[in-house]
Amino acid sequence: MASSNRPALIFAIIVLFIPVIFLQAKIDPQRQQFEPNLANKNKAISQLPIEFALGAATGFSQAIAGLLWVRTDEFFDQGDYDAIIPMVRIITWLDPHNIDVYETGAWHLDYNFTDTSQRSDRRYVPVAVALLEEGINNNPDVSELYADLAFTHFFRKIGDYPKAVYWYEKAQQIPGWDVTKVGHGLAHALIADGQIPQAIDEWKYCVQQHQLRINQMKGSGLVYAEESGLTVAQKNLEETEARYKFRQTQTKPPFDVGFSATLTRIAPMVFIVTGTMNALGDNKYDLTTGQHSAWVPTDGTRVDIRLQDANYVIPNATTFALSNNIADSVTILQDSASVRDGKFEKKLDMSQDHLGSLSMYSFTAPSYTVQVWYNPADPSSTPPNVADRFGWIGEGITDKNYLDTSGNIPATAGGRIPGLRIIKKTFTLSRADIFGTDVKVFN
Amino acid sequence: MGTVITLAQGTFGEAVRRKILNIFLIVALAMIGLYFAFTSFSAREDLTITLSTGLGVISLAGVFISVILGINLVPSEIEKRTIYTILSKPVRRHEFLLGKYFGGLLTVFVNIALMGMVFIVLVWVKTKSTDNAVWEGVVLIFFQMMLLSSVAILFSVFVSPFVNFFLTFSVYLLGSMSSVTESLATQNSHKNPITTAFFAVIHFIIPNFGNFNIQNPIIHPDIQVQNMGAYMAQTIIYGILYSAIMLLTAIVIFEKREV
């Protein structure tokens, strides 16, 4: 190459940089979808032992995250639950697209930290929600995460049905949503939220979507799941339509459930909740005609009980931190009792779990509330045959002493269902009441 | 062009006979195979580890093969004085350089293709399905190595192989952190505009190897990637253009160099 070509080559080099810079500017905004947030990845690496850190830093982030998740599983098997939280934090920093870790980690936070009577520690619930919301932010196209937040947490654990509806509706907007997991879940959440015509529309939409997918999947092995989902959706659609029609009249006039609740301290930090509640139902209900025999006392309902610091307000979802320090000084107990023969009873023994500042029941607040309530909108508290008389959201019940028509759902962060009628009694206790040694009855 | 092809064929033949490159290839193949031994994990976790490790091993082995090959192609000819014989024939310096580069690139291509095929066959054995995304990952690793080889050959015309090794690795590491330089180059009210401008220059001037890393969505098929085809095309064109810049610069320097 002649030396006279040198200026031309240098010019060509400079000119070539123009498309290179242009391409880099086009590539930059697209790259976020391919890699973890680097600041978080570096934070994760700084917390790891050297062999894991080296692997993560040299391009094996997902493999290291996978191996750490396997190690986390071992912690779970060994019952070392506290070790799991920082692992979940580090793994999701290293690999923010690992859906399993968000789902299992949040479920673990919600359900597996328990007292000696297997009651879960409710202080972890906002943290679990924060973890899943972070997962959704990192994976906005994965409907499974929205559905998991809606069902596992807001529907099942918290009972905040408006929020469950909100997240299910978001899940249903994402391409590739699962009809059974998302569509059926949304219909159930709408029912619990008292939006029955919308629930019927959703069941119809599910039927349509199942049929559409069955046609698209013909010949595929996956069609079986859609066919099975279609059968369930059709059955639920028919039942919901029939019940919506018949409950308009069957829930009138409202039935007085004769609710009462008494709280008895039998030892320091040990209480017994007893009470009465009459539930009506009919096991010989004909859904095609709405015919039924006389409403009779029926078992199967449940009342909920929650003791907490009097000034405690459930925090909005906070960030999921590495050392997830929950509010150690907060005391919350939540349980439920089944109603049999019109009576319920539950022992609340918090003495076994009062082990200092890290216990579930530290009792450091000056006063406490104990709420005992019956929520007819909660499907785990009201079997369908009772709901046929009591209504979707309690339109068929009343109580001369404890009817609450505010619409607020107890034990939620502001959850509200317009028209909801619940039965609720609240006790207020001082710290001295908690630690008193003699038997004392609170009314 | 014929001269370049002849030189490339010779370079490829010579590279294939080099034991160190074969050792890298064998170790990489063994590691890919080893990770397929994981069967005790949950299906999803098992595949995550396997895919991540497989692509990571191909990438890492590709880096070592490209760098070790690239830093020695020209200096070894000078050291053995064979360059005099070659340049005394009707071979121009830029043809020599391009022949060496394309011979090295062919070697890298064969190595990555071999590892990629073994990897894809093992993924197929494990999942009983083929996924184009795995191929896309392997293809982008090749273009990443194409760019890395051009960087190595540029440095090889004016520094010793020892210095070149560290220099090329430094550029690779810096270029792999393109998300950091991008972040530093982003304007906000808390940053000094001069510093931001400096990092913007760095970000756009250095070869951004990070562009080619697309493992995450491959490992997690749930993740929806927007316009993958356009991204692939832009990144490949970027790699080709940047490699051309490196090679032209190498030619400009090599033309003036005393050998």
Short mmCIF file of N, CA and C in Angstrom, two decimals, chain A residues 85-86 89 93 127 134 318-325:
data_model
loop_
_atom_site.label_atom_id
_atom_site.label_comp_id
_atom_site.label_asym_id
_atom_site.label_seq_id
_atom_site.Cartn_x
_atom_site.Cartn_y
_atom_site.Cartn_z
N ILE A 85 -33.19 -15.23 53.67
CA ILE A 85 -33.51 -13.87 53.21
C ILE A 85 -32.32 -13.20 52.53
N PRO A 86 -31.13 -13.15 53.18
CA PRO A 86 -30.00 -12.52 52.46
C PRO A 86 -29.64 -13.26 51.17
N ARG A 89 -31.91 -12.07 48.55
CA ARG A 89 -31.50 -10.71 48.16
C ARG A 89 -30.33 -10.76 47.17
N TRP A 93 -30.23 -9.88 43.06
CA TRP A 93 -29.33 -8.82 42.56
C TRP A 93 -28.48 -9.37 41.42
N VAL A 127 -42.80 -7.01 53.42
CA VAL A 127 -41.50 -7.27 52.79
C VAL A 127 -41.66 -8.23 51.61
N GLU A 134 -40.63 -5.76 43.32
CA GLU A 134 -39.31 -5.57 42.69
C GLU A 134 -39.15 -6.54 41.52
N THR A 318 -42.22 -1.73 51.43
CA THR A 318 -40.91 -1.08 51.51
C THR A 318 -39.98 -1.81 50.56
N THR A 319 -38.76 -1.35 50.47
CA THR A 319 -37.81 -2.07 49.61
C THR A 319 -37.37 -3.34 50.32
N PHE A 320 -36.97 -4.31 49.54
CA PHE A 320 -36.49 -5.57 50.10
C PHE A 320 -34.98 -5.42 50.30
N ALA A 321 -34.57 -5.36 51.57
CA ALA A 321 -33.16 -5.05 51.87
C ALA A 321 -32.36 -6.33 52.06
N LEU A 322 -31.04 -6.18 52.13
CA LEU A 322 -30.17 -7.35 52.29
C LEU A 322 -30.42 -8.01 53.64
N SER A 323 -30.28 -7.24 54.73
CA SER A 323 -30.61 -7.80 56.03
C SER A 323 -32.01 -7.27 56.32
N ASN A 324 -32.97 -8.12 56.09
CA ASN A 324 -34.31 -7.59 56.11
C ASN A 324 -34.82 -7.39 57.51
N ASN A 325 -34.39 -6.29 58.11
CA ASN A 325 -34.77 -6.03 59.48
C ASN A 325 -36.22 -5.61 59.53
#
